[in-house]
């Protein structure tokens, strides 16, 4: 065994040389790995070895370029130099894949003459998720093996394929049982049978007759989902280049587009988010060795939209759920919706019919809370009413076994007060899911004053296990997400009286990249939540809208009118008139409100509130706030979330505008956060601010 660099070594098994990469945790292509591959392969080529196996230690093959190196000074050999040593080697090079061959990792493997993998291996080019494209030949080599249609699908989705599929499409030559032994055996066979040194770059057979329609088809397919993102289109253009240009020209086109993406703000935001998401899982003041509570069963109180969605998350992860409703009819209705949701997924090919039954089989309905007695965790998901929640928690305290986690899905209420209804506040925590709970990724884990370390750590771990992205937040009204959302609402509601229309405001927010604006959101939720015809005084806009039969999407009329068939919304002049009349009564003069003013007045108070949330210690890090907004509200990840976005705009400019609105419009939500002022004075950033 010879060390080549700190992370690459050379080994020998008979005639076969092994270039072994060991760069924990994911064998990313740091400069010493690139150097090691280059020097290791060359040394093996110069030795009397007859073939070379490229293999990794640890849990995975190379998972890509080292993202932490991006944007820094160039160090060591480039990846193409290391790849060249493999591809142009005069002896067969076999890449042996386990775990994930991703991004630059797959691009390295594509330069080997042959690839083998274990059954659990996965192969993908996920750069699009970082706002990038494969920049080391991946877009030119992959279609030469799998064809343009498959390649364009892989680079635009970023999703990996399995070893079985890789074998089927010819990406690997063999699935081996034992990685090392299997790869060595393959290499020995390559030598014995004098197998040719296959260079993917020289192949044209799979791309020769590409139908250009595949590119329009993918554009049509992903257009809506990728609205606002640059990288998907750039990835498509690279595959187009692969089928229309000679290899070297295709590589040049790929490089040019890669450099453009890499130096642009979208990829910077998406790379920042990659680490933000992983960072959010870490709780600085909880020791890593904190014992976790075993959670093998979960009780859910409430089979409404929320409870049902939450139950699905647990069932999807294979965790048995007991779901309790107050009467059989509501229970049947709730379980019926869950089944329908699963069946819809199955009809689209997401899961098999058998999986529908397996998951439904994990959900047991009941009308008796006593059935929570054996659950390791119980989540309350009834409507928002403090007295009700307190009485429920007092009951759960009696029913649940000692040590069980008692969680509330409240979206705003005080977890400490809820916990005070029990004799075990240390077991109580908030788990704020977002609607629809089976789809939305975010869970705000709300740490009460008394929540124990084990309960916090376990709830974070359980959230991950059920496929969620958790952010730990403290107790305050609305926590992180809804508290910031409320600030946007204040200004949006004011601006429609000043002369902006609901559609204008929604369009500005939509064009910024959010899934919908505040008024479309109200229509979706229903305008009459908490409104009653008996008590309505016709004083507020909501009173007037509801009184004129506008209840939102559910009856086809709200701030917009909705097509009964397509549910497409159209701005409604009648609503604009109702608003105008009310503004007149209130003595508010209407004027033209610019899109820029709308953007500033909707987003800057959110940024300001985010800064206050940070200074109060409600969020651990600025980046956690971005994780909340991206996963709970669809904030466009290519702007990095409200904190990253504000940093990008420039905190001095943001503060200047907040001060301007504070002096002209007034209101506590415009009072500049002390932290914001401090960061501007010190040249700090919101995204990098941490209380940990
Ligand atoms: C690329 O390749 C560009 C090329 O085309 C062109 C070049 C010229 N770099 O996710 P985990 C860290 S772009 C640096 O929790 P898992 C991660 O931050 C790249 N660090 O584990 C975390 O650190 P910490 C294309 C990385 O088992 C730790 O490793 N490749 C990288 O749940 C564990 O990560 C990708 O986009 C990296 N590339 O999932 C793949 N990757 O413990 C990105 C991970 O301090 N990676 N880290 O928080 C992944 O998708 C997942 O990490 C993976 C493992 C599936 C591999």
XYZ file of C-alpha atoms and ligand atoms in Angstrom:
748
model
C 0.000 0.000 0.000
C 1.370 3.434 -0.961
C -0.088 6.765 0.011
C -0.450 8.996 -3.031
C -2.004 11.981 -1.252
C -3.684 12.412 2.137
C -6.868 10.864 0.727
C -5.758 8.512 -2.040
C -3.615 5.398 -1.830
C -2.417 2.704 -4.193
C -2.925 -0.972 -3.413
C -2.096 -4.106 -5.300
C -3.903 -7.435 -5.740
C -1.840 -9.649 -8.076
C -1.884 -8.022 -11.505
C -4.453 -5.447 -10.524
C -3.660 -2.028 -9.078
C -6.277 -0.333 -6.923
C -6.543 3.431 -6.644
C -8.398 3.805 -3.343
C -10.063 7.062 -2.360
C -10.692 7.798 1.292
C -12.070 11.282 1.820
C -14.836 11.058 4.433
C -17.708 11.690 4.659
C -18.715 11.356 0.986
C -15.401 11.101 -0.919
C -15.988 14.487 -2.529
C -13.436 15.494 -5.160
C -11.346 17.838 -3.014
C -8.072 19.001 -4.569
C -6.091 16.212 -2.862
C -8.503 13.636 -4.291
C -8.099 15.024 -7.815
C -4.320 15.046 -7.311
C -4.469 11.514 -5.932
C -6.493 10.176 -8.853
C -4.163 11.840 -11.364
C -0.962 10.646 -9.712
C -2.367 7.301 -8.612
C -3.613 6.284 -12.053
C -0.404 7.446 -13.714
C 1.707 5.532 -11.191
C -0.395 2.412 -11.696
C -0.109 2.789 -15.469
C 3.662 3.085 -15.182
C 3.842 0.000 -12.931
C 3.636 -3.588 -14.103
C -0.033 -3.803 -13.106
C -2.229 -4.952 -15.976
C -5.446 -3.171 -15.029
C -6.617 -0.553 -12.544
C -9.628 -0.486 -10.246
C -10.845 2.878 -8.990
C -12.642 2.283 -5.700
C -13.672 4.201 -2.574
C -13.526 3.538 1.162
C -16.368 4.504 3.454
C -20.055 4.723 2.785
C -20.029 5.807 -0.837
C -18.282 6.206 -4.137
C -17.398 9.833 -5.018
C -20.534 11.932 -4.341
C -19.375 14.826 -6.502
C -17.141 17.839 -6.567
C -16.275 19.304 -3.164
C -18.919 22.016 -2.950
C -16.993 23.829 -0.228
C -14.225 24.555 -2.762
C -16.605 26.347 -5.153
C -16.010 30.045 -5.414
C -12.550 29.721 -3.810
C -9.136 29.886 -5.463
C -8.282 27.043 -7.871
C -6.096 24.462 -6.161
C -4.402 21.337 -7.476
C -5.165 19.764 -10.845
C -8.539 20.348 -12.476
C -11.061 17.538 -12.580
C -10.707 17.122 -16.368
C -6.953 16.581 -15.864
C -7.640 13.758 -13.423
C -10.322 12.364 -15.732
C -7.910 12.495 -18.674
C -5.481 10.246 -16.806
C -8.243 7.653 -16.494
C -9.759 7.917 -19.951
C -6.426 7.960 -21.785
C -4.827 5.271 -19.658
C -3.218 2.545 -21.738
C -4.503 -0.094 -19.323
C -8.142 -0.884 -18.565
C -9.570 1.217 -15.766
C -12.647 -0.108 -13.952
C -14.688 2.108 -11.650
C -16.183 0.167 -8.718
C -19.266 1.902 -7.386
C -21.079 1.573 -4.078
C -23.312 4.135 -2.386
C -23.792 7.033 -4.755
C -21.816 8.029 -7.832
C -23.073 11.579 -8.104
C -22.126 14.627 -10.129
C -18.374 14.811 -10.582
C -18.269 11.285 -9.120
C -20.289 9.867 -11.984
C -18.315 12.041 -14.381
C -15.132 10.371 -13.134
C -16.710 6.937 -13.489
C -17.800 7.819 -17.039
C -14.119 8.215 -17.935
C -13.301 4.689 -16.834
C -13.335 2.067 -19.573
C -15.783 -0.069 -17.581
C -18.020 0.412 -14.559
C -19.351 -2.147 -12.101
C -21.506 -1.558 -9.040
C -23.123 -3.289 -6.091
C -26.893 -3.755 -6.163
C -27.550 -0.802 -3.853
C -25.446 1.672 -5.849
C -27.020 4.763 -7.368
C -25.921 6.883 -10.293
C -26.920 10.472 -10.937
C -26.059 13.973 -12.021
C -27.746 16.136 -9.361
C -25.963 19.412 -10.214
C -29.268 20.991 -11.268
C -30.265 20.965 -7.595
C -27.299 23.211 -6.893
C -28.272 25.538 -9.732
C -25.508 23.998 -11.858
C -24.934 21.519 -14.636
C -22.406 18.689 -14.746
C -19.283 20.625 -15.638
C -16.800 17.817 -16.179
C -18.128 16.222 -19.336
C -21.173 14.570 -17.789
C -23.608 16.138 -20.229
C -21.492 14.974 -23.168
C -20.644 11.466 -22.019
C -23.893 10.356 -20.372
C -26.061 10.655 -23.521
C -23.417 8.705 -25.438
C -24.294 5.717 -23.247
C -27.940 6.139 -22.284
C -29.238 8.239 -25.180
C -30.424 11.848 -25.156
C -33.929 11.249 -23.795
C -32.732 9.424 -20.680
C -29.803 11.780 -20.182
C -31.938 14.896 -20.392
C -34.338 13.366 -17.924
C -31.507 12.614 -15.489
C -29.838 16.023 -15.685
C -33.042 18.035 -15.398
C -34.481 16.017 -12.513
C -31.167 15.445 -10.786
C -32.599 12.130 -9.607
C -30.292 9.104 -9.550
C -31.033 5.737 -11.120
C -30.594 2.352 -9.472
C -27.883 -0.174 -10.249
C -30.489 -2.379 -11.940
C -31.497 0.446 -14.255
C -27.873 1.431 -14.806
C -27.198 -2.121 -15.937
C -30.230 -2.103 -18.193
C -29.262 1.152 -19.920
C -25.632 0.115 -20.220
C -24.169 2.568 -17.718
C -22.535 -0.303 -15.852
C -21.342 -3.644 -17.158
C -22.087 -5.798 -14.145
C -23.690 -5.864 -10.714
C -21.264 -7.441 -8.269
C -21.947 -8.945 -4.838
C -18.704 -7.976 -3.189
C -17.466 -4.618 -4.441
C -13.737 -5.109 -4.168
C -13.590 -8.785 -5.098
C -16.128 -8.312 -7.897
C -14.292 -5.342 -9.394
C -10.960 -7.163 -9.233
C -12.505 -10.211 -10.902
C -13.898 -7.995 -13.647
C -10.495 -6.349 -14.126
C -8.817 -9.767 -14.350
C -11.329 -10.793 -16.993
C -10.699 -7.548 -18.916
C -7.014 -8.499 -18.977
C -7.570 -12.187 -19.761
C -10.036 -11.487 -22.565
C -8.160 -8.454 -23.795
C -11.301 -6.335 -23.579
C -11.041 -3.078 -25.543
C -10.336 0.225 -23.781
C -13.809 1.706 -24.304
C -13.805 5.470 -24.255
C -17.325 6.838 -23.883
C -16.325 10.024 -25.680
C -15.687 8.049 -28.874
C -19.184 6.576 -29.013
C -21.834 8.137 -31.214
C -24.246 5.267 -31.785
C -26.686 6.242 -29.013
C -26.987 9.870 -30.065
C -26.711 9.610 -33.835
C -30.429 9.609 -34.556
C -31.745 11.754 -31.731
C -35.185 13.154 -32.409
C -35.033 16.875 -31.521
C -38.595 16.529 -30.221
C -37.185 15.030 -26.995
C -35.939 18.477 -26.012
C -39.259 20.224 -26.581
C -40.990 17.391 -24.753
C -38.842 17.834 -21.655
C -39.240 21.611 -21.764
C -43.006 21.203 -21.861
C -42.905 18.614 -19.086
C -40.826 20.554 -16.584
C -41.683 24.145 -17.557
C -44.105 24.803 -14.733
C -42.126 23.108 -12.039
C -38.892 24.856 -12.935
C -40.324 28.353 -13.413
C -37.665 30.948 -12.640
C -34.739 28.477 -12.506
C -31.912 28.877 -15.012
C -30.132 25.568 -14.542
C -32.729 23.145 -15.988
C -32.722 24.965 -19.342
C -28.929 25.142 -19.375
C -28.744 21.401 -18.738
C -31.060 20.776 -21.691
C -28.906 22.970 -23.925
C -25.856 20.900 -23.017
C -27.505 17.658 -24.067
C -28.604 19.386 -27.275
C -24.958 20.292 -27.801
C -23.963 16.672 -27.200
C -26.155 15.424 -30.028
C -25.377 18.229 -32.459
C -21.671 18.985 -31.979
C -18.436 16.980 -32.049
C -17.340 15.892 -28.553
C -14.726 18.589 -27.952
C -17.056 21.369 -29.074
C -19.772 19.950 -26.842
C -17.343 20.034 -23.931
C -16.553 23.684 -24.703
C -20.268 24.536 -24.771
C -20.790 22.704 -21.478
C -17.903 24.582 -19.861
C -19.162 27.952 -20.978
C -22.658 27.352 -19.576
C -21.235 25.805 -16.406
C -19.058 28.850 -15.722
C -22.018 31.157 -16.289
C -24.169 29.264 -13.792
C -21.359 28.885 -11.280
C -20.689 32.614 -11.207
C -24.371 33.592 -11.052
C -26.563 34.334 -8.018
C -28.912 31.356 -8.436
C -26.286 28.688 -7.949
C -24.712 30.678 -5.114
C -28.132 30.666 -3.411
C -28.746 26.967 -4.046
C -25.295 25.945 -2.836
C -25.810 28.039 0.269
C -29.143 26.304 0.776
C -27.534 22.837 0.436
C -25.465 23.504 3.549
C -28.247 25.482 5.308
C -30.529 22.454 5.158
C -27.898 20.200 6.685
C -26.953 22.800 9.278
C -30.571 23.144 10.424
C -30.506 19.574 11.704
C -27.833 20.449 14.244
C -28.711 21.801 17.666
C -25.575 23.385 19.132
C -26.513 23.145 22.818
C -27.595 19.519 22.707
C -24.704 17.058 23.066
C -24.334 14.621 20.156
C -24.539 11.641 22.516
C -27.927 12.678 23.949
C -29.936 9.450 24.217
C -32.818 9.264 21.754
C -36.252 7.985 22.734
C -37.252 5.001 20.641
C -40.215 5.890 18.442
C -41.832 2.828 16.923
C -45.433 3.959 17.055
C -47.261 7.235 16.837
C -50.679 8.422 17.930
C -52.405 11.269 16.139
C -55.380 13.115 17.531
C -57.553 14.484 14.759
C -58.231 12.904 11.357
C -58.799 16.189 9.531
C -56.638 17.428 6.683
C -53.682 17.965 9.003
C -53.998 14.822 11.102
C -54.517 12.651 8.024
C -51.517 14.179 6.250
C -49.317 13.707 9.313
C -50.446 10.091 9.625
C -49.399 9.474 6.019
C -45.864 10.671 6.753
C -45.464 8.118 9.520
C -47.063 5.299 7.538
C -44.807 6.127 4.578
C -41.826 5.628 6.868
C -43.199 2.287 8.063
C -44.168 3.550 11.514
C -47.565 2.306 12.789
C -50.057 5.063 13.522
C -53.124 5.174 15.749
C -55.398 7.978 14.621
C -58.195 9.075 16.914
C -61.271 11.146 16.060
C -64.206 12.034 18.279
C -66.798 10.094 16.232
C -66.860 7.268 13.724
C -68.195 9.405 10.898
C -65.356 11.954 11.065
C -62.865 9.121 11.436
C -64.205 7.325 8.356
C -64.156 10.554 6.393
C -60.547 11.291 7.410
C -59.331 7.780 6.631
C -61.214 7.936 3.331
C -59.242 11.033 2.338
C -55.972 9.328 3.278
C -56.860 6.324 1.122
C -57.835 8.570 -1.774
C -54.533 10.422 -1.529
C -52.614 7.156 -1.655
C -54.706 5.879 -4.540
C -54.070 9.082 -6.476
C -50.321 8.633 -5.968
C -50.627 5.015 -7.098
C -52.612 5.991 -10.208
C -49.742 8.291 -11.180
C -47.234 5.502 -10.669
C -45.725 6.951 -7.473
C -46.388 3.801 -5.425
C -47.832 0.368 -6.204
C -51.378 -0.739 -5.360
C -49.796 -3.137 -2.870
C -48.003 -0.254 -1.149
C -51.325 1.569 -0.786
C -52.590 -1.397 1.244
C -49.369 -1.743 3.248
C -49.506 1.917 4.240
C -53.218 1.891 4.992
C -52.552 -1.249 7.032
C -50.205 0.746 9.246
C -52.936 3.244 10.130
C -55.440 2.156 12.772
C -58.492 4.327 13.388
C -60.148 4.711 16.771
C -62.591 6.951 18.595
C -61.000 6.346 21.978
C -57.962 8.329 23.162
C -57.181 5.467 25.540
C -55.728 3.735 22.464
C -52.781 6.121 22.697
C -51.633 4.296 25.827
C -48.887 2.328 24.055
C -47.734 5.030 21.631
C -44.146 6.291 21.843
C -45.245 9.663 20.553
C -48.625 11.381 20.313
C -49.282 14.364 18.038
C -52.309 16.534 18.667
C -53.769 18.003 15.463
C -57.089 19.566 16.435
C -58.104 23.137 15.675
C -56.395 26.149 17.205
C -57.927 26.811 20.580
C -55.815 27.082 23.708
C -58.443 25.833 26.165
C -59.192 22.832 24.001
C -55.508 21.997 23.590
C -54.879 22.323 27.319
C -57.699 19.972 28.185
C -56.427 17.488 25.590
C -52.887 17.603 26.969
C -54.199 17.113 30.504
C -55.930 13.980 29.234
C -52.890 12.791 27.273
C -50.843 13.208 30.438
C -53.018 10.576 32.099
C -53.274 8.247 29.106
C -49.809 8.275 27.519
C -47.113 6.007 28.890
C -44.234 7.568 30.834
C -41.566 8.981 28.536
C -43.848 9.273 25.511
C -43.365 12.471 23.510
C -46.456 14.681 23.538
C -46.425 16.984 20.522
C -48.793 19.697 19.408
C -49.248 20.659 15.787
C -50.208 24.190 16.767
C -49.248 26.798 14.195
C -49.023 29.705 16.615
C -49.978 28.915 20.205
C -47.713 28.963 23.256
C -46.202 25.507 23.776
C -45.236 26.421 27.340
C -48.841 27.089 28.245
C -49.928 23.842 26.589
C -47.177 21.988 28.477
C -48.337 23.527 31.756
C -51.514 21.437 31.503
C -49.410 18.319 32.070
C -47.281 17.077 34.931
C -44.497 16.341 32.414
C -43.695 19.527 30.512
C -40.291 18.039 29.650
C -42.071 15.614 27.298
C -44.037 18.315 25.500
C -42.910 19.879 22.223
C -44.388 21.525 19.131
C -44.369 19.889 15.706
C -45.791 22.419 13.316
C -46.491 20.694 10.001
C -47.453 22.670 6.918
C -50.466 21.989 4.762
C -50.778 19.641 2.916
C -48.787 17.810 5.576
C -48.116 14.764 3.418
C -46.520 16.984 0.757
C -44.888 20.002 2.401
C -41.369 19.261 3.583
C -41.127 21.560 6.562
C -41.684 20.873 10.234
C -41.074 23.678 12.718
C -40.030 21.828 15.852
C -41.008 24.156 18.680
C -38.870 23.837 21.769
C -40.693 24.692 24.981
C -38.859 26.079 28.011
C -39.053 22.679 29.663
C -38.656 20.362 26.598
C -35.869 17.932 27.482
C -32.804 17.477 25.295
C -33.866 13.914 24.515
C -37.317 15.043 23.440
C -35.872 17.767 21.198
C -33.197 15.527 19.671
C -35.681 12.690 19.118
C -38.266 14.962 17.519
C -35.633 16.326 15.126
C -34.548 12.762 14.282
C -38.122 11.518 13.848
C -38.855 14.443 11.537
C -35.957 13.389 9.341
C -37.044 9.756 9.468
C -40.502 10.652 8.155
C -38.951 12.565 5.266
C -39.290 16.077 6.635
C -36.862 18.927 6.944
C -36.986 20.196 10.500
C -36.006 23.595 11.825
C -35.850 24.093 15.567
C -37.609 27.253 16.717
C -38.553 28.866 20.012
C -41.922 29.851 21.406
C -43.491 33.059 20.088
C -46.699 33.926 18.337
C -46.611 32.245 14.917
C -43.088 30.863 15.442
C -40.761 31.717 12.560
C -42.837 31.205 9.426
C -46.282 32.517 10.305
C -44.857 35.377 12.344
C -43.009 36.658 9.289
C -45.949 35.930 6.999
C -48.161 38.140 9.157
C -45.891 41.121 8.407
C -46.378 40.680 4.678
C -50.105 40.491 5.249
C -50.258 43.811 7.089
C -48.717 45.664 4.168
C -50.575 43.757 1.441
C -53.890 44.555 3.150
C -52.927 48.211 3.388
C -51.796 48.517 -0.192
C -55.074 47.337 -1.705
C -56.770 50.308 -0.044
C -54.074 52.613 -1.339
C -54.802 51.581 -4.909
C -52.952 48.353 -5.708
C -55.279 45.554 -6.755
C -55.126 42.104 -5.141
C -54.075 40.714 -8.529
C -51.250 43.238 -8.875
C -49.861 42.315 -5.472
C -50.238 38.605 -6.106
C -48.527 38.963 -9.489
C -45.527 40.734 -7.961
C -45.138 37.977 -5.374
C -45.701 35.234 -7.953
C -43.196 36.774 -10.339
C -40.703 36.940 -7.506
C -40.993 33.148 -7.518
C -43.447 32.322 -4.737
C -46.185 29.792 -5.606
C -48.915 32.367 -4.979
C -49.519 35.776 -3.478
C -51.332 36.683 -0.243
C -54.796 37.101 -1.750
C -54.745 33.874 -3.744
C -53.583 32.265 -0.489
C -56.566 33.709 1.402
C -58.930 32.393 -1.236
C -57.371 28.956 -0.892
C -57.710 28.967 2.893
C -61.274 30.345 2.755
C -62.294 33.908 3.579
C -64.910 32.897 6.103
C -62.657 31.112 8.582
C -63.592 32.701 11.918
C -66.243 34.904 10.240
C -69.913 34.675 11.092
C -72.869 36.237 9.265
C -74.572 36.804 12.634
C -71.848 38.973 14.059
C -70.633 40.596 10.833
C -70.917 44.362 10.972
C -69.970 45.029 7.383
C -67.059 47.121 8.569
C -64.025 45.274 7.309
C -63.167 44.173 3.813
C -63.579 40.585 4.877
C -67.053 41.320 6.232
C -68.022 42.885 2.934
C -66.561 40.129 0.799
C -68.181 37.387 2.867
C -71.479 39.245 2.993
C -71.471 39.405 -0.794
C -71.120 35.643 -0.899
C -67.376 35.525 -1.443
C -65.956 32.652 0.551
C -62.860 31.900 -1.497
C -61.962 29.047 -3.828
C -64.464 26.726 -2.189
C -67.456 28.579 -3.677
C -65.642 29.905 -6.735
C -65.674 33.517 -5.558
C -63.221 35.295 -3.303
C -60.712 37.987 -4.138
C -60.893 36.345 -7.564
C -63.554 34.432 -9.445
C -62.688 30.842 -10.236
C -63.594 28.774 -13.266
C -65.691 25.886 -11.935
C -63.994 23.414 -14.283
C -60.350 24.436 -14.384
C -60.208 26.417 -11.102
C -58.326 29.093 -13.060
C -58.636 32.468 -11.347
C -59.632 35.788 -12.906
C -59.371 39.192 -11.228
C -62.822 40.490 -10.389
C -63.727 44.176 -10.976
C -66.505 43.838 -8.407
C -63.914 43.157 -5.699
C -61.839 46.118 -6.804
C -64.966 48.249 -6.516
C -65.788 46.927 -3.036
C -62.254 47.833 -1.951
C -62.434 51.275 -3.596
C -65.749 52.083 -1.899
C -64.424 51.022 1.486
C -61.239 53.049 0.967
C -63.371 56.083 0.210
C -65.390 55.563 3.392
C -62.161 55.325 5.351
C -60.866 58.477 3.686
C -57.937 56.676 2.051
C -56.955 58.300 -1.209
C -56.146 55.805 -3.937
C -53.085 56.182 -6.155
C -50.931 54.117 -8.419
C -48.711 51.767 -6.403
C -45.627 50.580 -8.271
C -44.520 46.965 -8.428
C -41.250 47.944 -6.757
C -43.117 49.444 -3.806
C -45.214 46.291 -3.534
C -42.131 44.117 -3.495
C -40.418 46.233 -0.854
C -43.463 46.564 1.365
C -44.245 42.855 1.191
C -40.744 41.477 1.633
C -38.780 43.980 3.713
C -41.018 43.746 6.790
C -40.520 39.992 6.611
C -36.762 40.432 6.543
C -37.031 42.887 9.439
C -39.137 40.425 11.424
C -36.650 37.659 10.606
C -33.924 39.824 12.127
C -36.044 40.348 15.251
C -36.681 36.597 15.455
C -32.933 36.071 15.319
C -32.125 38.716 17.908
C -34.702 37.179 20.260
C -33.099 33.760 19.794
C -36.326 32.248 18.413
C -34.298 30.852 15.496
C -30.811 29.462 16.031
C -29.405 30.729 12.745
C -30.344 33.064 9.950
C -30.025 30.127 7.576
C -32.671 28.203 9.569
C -35.147 30.964 8.701
C -34.367 30.392 5.032
C -34.932 26.662 5.476
C -38.355 27.454 6.974
C -39.381 29.730 4.132
C -38.140 27.573 1.299
C -39.751 24.395 2.585
C -42.861 25.730 4.289
C -43.969 28.500 1.950
C -42.286 27.813 -1.386
C -39.899 30.764 -1.253
C -37.807 30.273 -4.429
C -34.658 28.404 -3.475
C -32.776 30.171 -6.267
C -32.908 33.360 -4.177
C -31.798 31.408 -1.097
C -34.640 32.412 1.271
C -35.449 35.793 2.836
C -32.214 36.119 4.816
C -29.888 35.178 1.957
C -31.936 37.343 -0.404
C -31.659 40.377 1.882
C -27.906 39.869 2.142
C -27.777 39.680 -1.642
C -29.775 42.910 -2.053
C -27.455 44.509 0.512
C -28.396 44.970 4.169
C -27.562 48.684 4.104
C -30.061 49.218 1.300
C -32.686 47.027 3.010
C -32.251 48.968 6.263
C -32.478 52.293 4.456
C -35.825 51.290 2.907
C -37.134 49.929 6.222
C -36.226 53.222 7.912
C -37.937 55.095 5.086
C -41.174 53.128 5.494
C -40.946 53.350 9.260
C -40.879 57.129 9.062
C -43.509 57.430 6.318
C -45.931 54.626 7.199
C -45.155 53.865 10.840
C -45.992 50.675 12.686
C -44.056 48.332 14.950
C -43.362 45.961 12.053
C -41.360 48.737 10.360
C -39.295 49.523 13.469
C -35.829 48.505 12.298
C -34.503 45.454 14.126
C -31.522 46.254 16.324
C -29.733 43.272 14.854
C -30.177 44.628 11.351
C -28.635 47.930 12.372
C -25.780 46.116 14.091
C -25.076 43.900 11.076
C -25.055 46.905 8.763
C -22.663 48.740 11.090
C -20.370 45.720 11.391
C -20.662 44.483 7.820
C -22.214 41.185 8.936
C -24.839 39.027 7.232
C -28.249 37.731 8.239
C -27.643 34.340 6.645
C -24.461 33.851 8.614
C -25.782 35.117 11.943
C -25.990 32.388 14.551
C -27.055 32.202 18.179
C -25.418 28.798 18.594
C -20.400 18.681 -9.003
O -20.062 17.542 -8.875
C -19.916 19.572 -10.099
C -19.247 18.840 -11.222
O -20.180 18.442 -12.189
C -18.301 19.730 -11.960
C -17.016 20.024 -11.300
C -16.057 20.779 -12.199
N -19.092 18.507 -1.163
O -26.088 14.859 2.901
P -25.389 14.306 4.068
C -21.223 16.877 3.221
S -21.439 19.401 -7.901
C -18.811 18.850 0.100
O -25.850 14.713 5.420
P -26.341 11.691 3.408
C -22.494 17.435 3.839
O -22.467 18.838 3.866
C -21.746 18.154 -6.684
N -19.473 18.345 1.174
O -25.298 12.722 3.999
C -22.478 16.803 5.205
O -21.581 17.540 6.002
P -21.851 17.728 7.563
C -22.678 17.138 -7.154
C -20.449 17.481 0.934
O -25.777 10.346 3.679
C -21.860 15.429 4.946
O -21.155 15.532 3.699
N -23.004 16.238 -6.068
C -20.801 17.094 -0.368
O -27.714 12.022 3.861
C -22.881 14.327 4.847
O -23.856 14.695 3.881
C -24.028 16.482 -5.238
O -24.758 17.428 -5.393
C -20.068 17.646 -1.445
N -20.336 17.296 -2.720
O -26.331 11.945 1.837
C -24.226 15.496 -4.130
N -21.829 16.215 -0.299
O -21.900 16.321 8.128
C -24.412 16.218 -2.830
C -22.090 16.045 1.014
O -20.735 18.563 8.017
N -24.522 15.306 -1.714
N -21.278 16.805 1.761
O -23.193 18.428 7.638
C -25.626 14.591 -1.442
O -26.581 14.574 -2.187
C -25.636 13.800 -0.161
O -24.691 14.369 0.692
C -25.334 12.291 -0.311
C -25.195 11.663 1.098
C -26.470 11.621 -1.063
C -24.034 12.060 -1.041
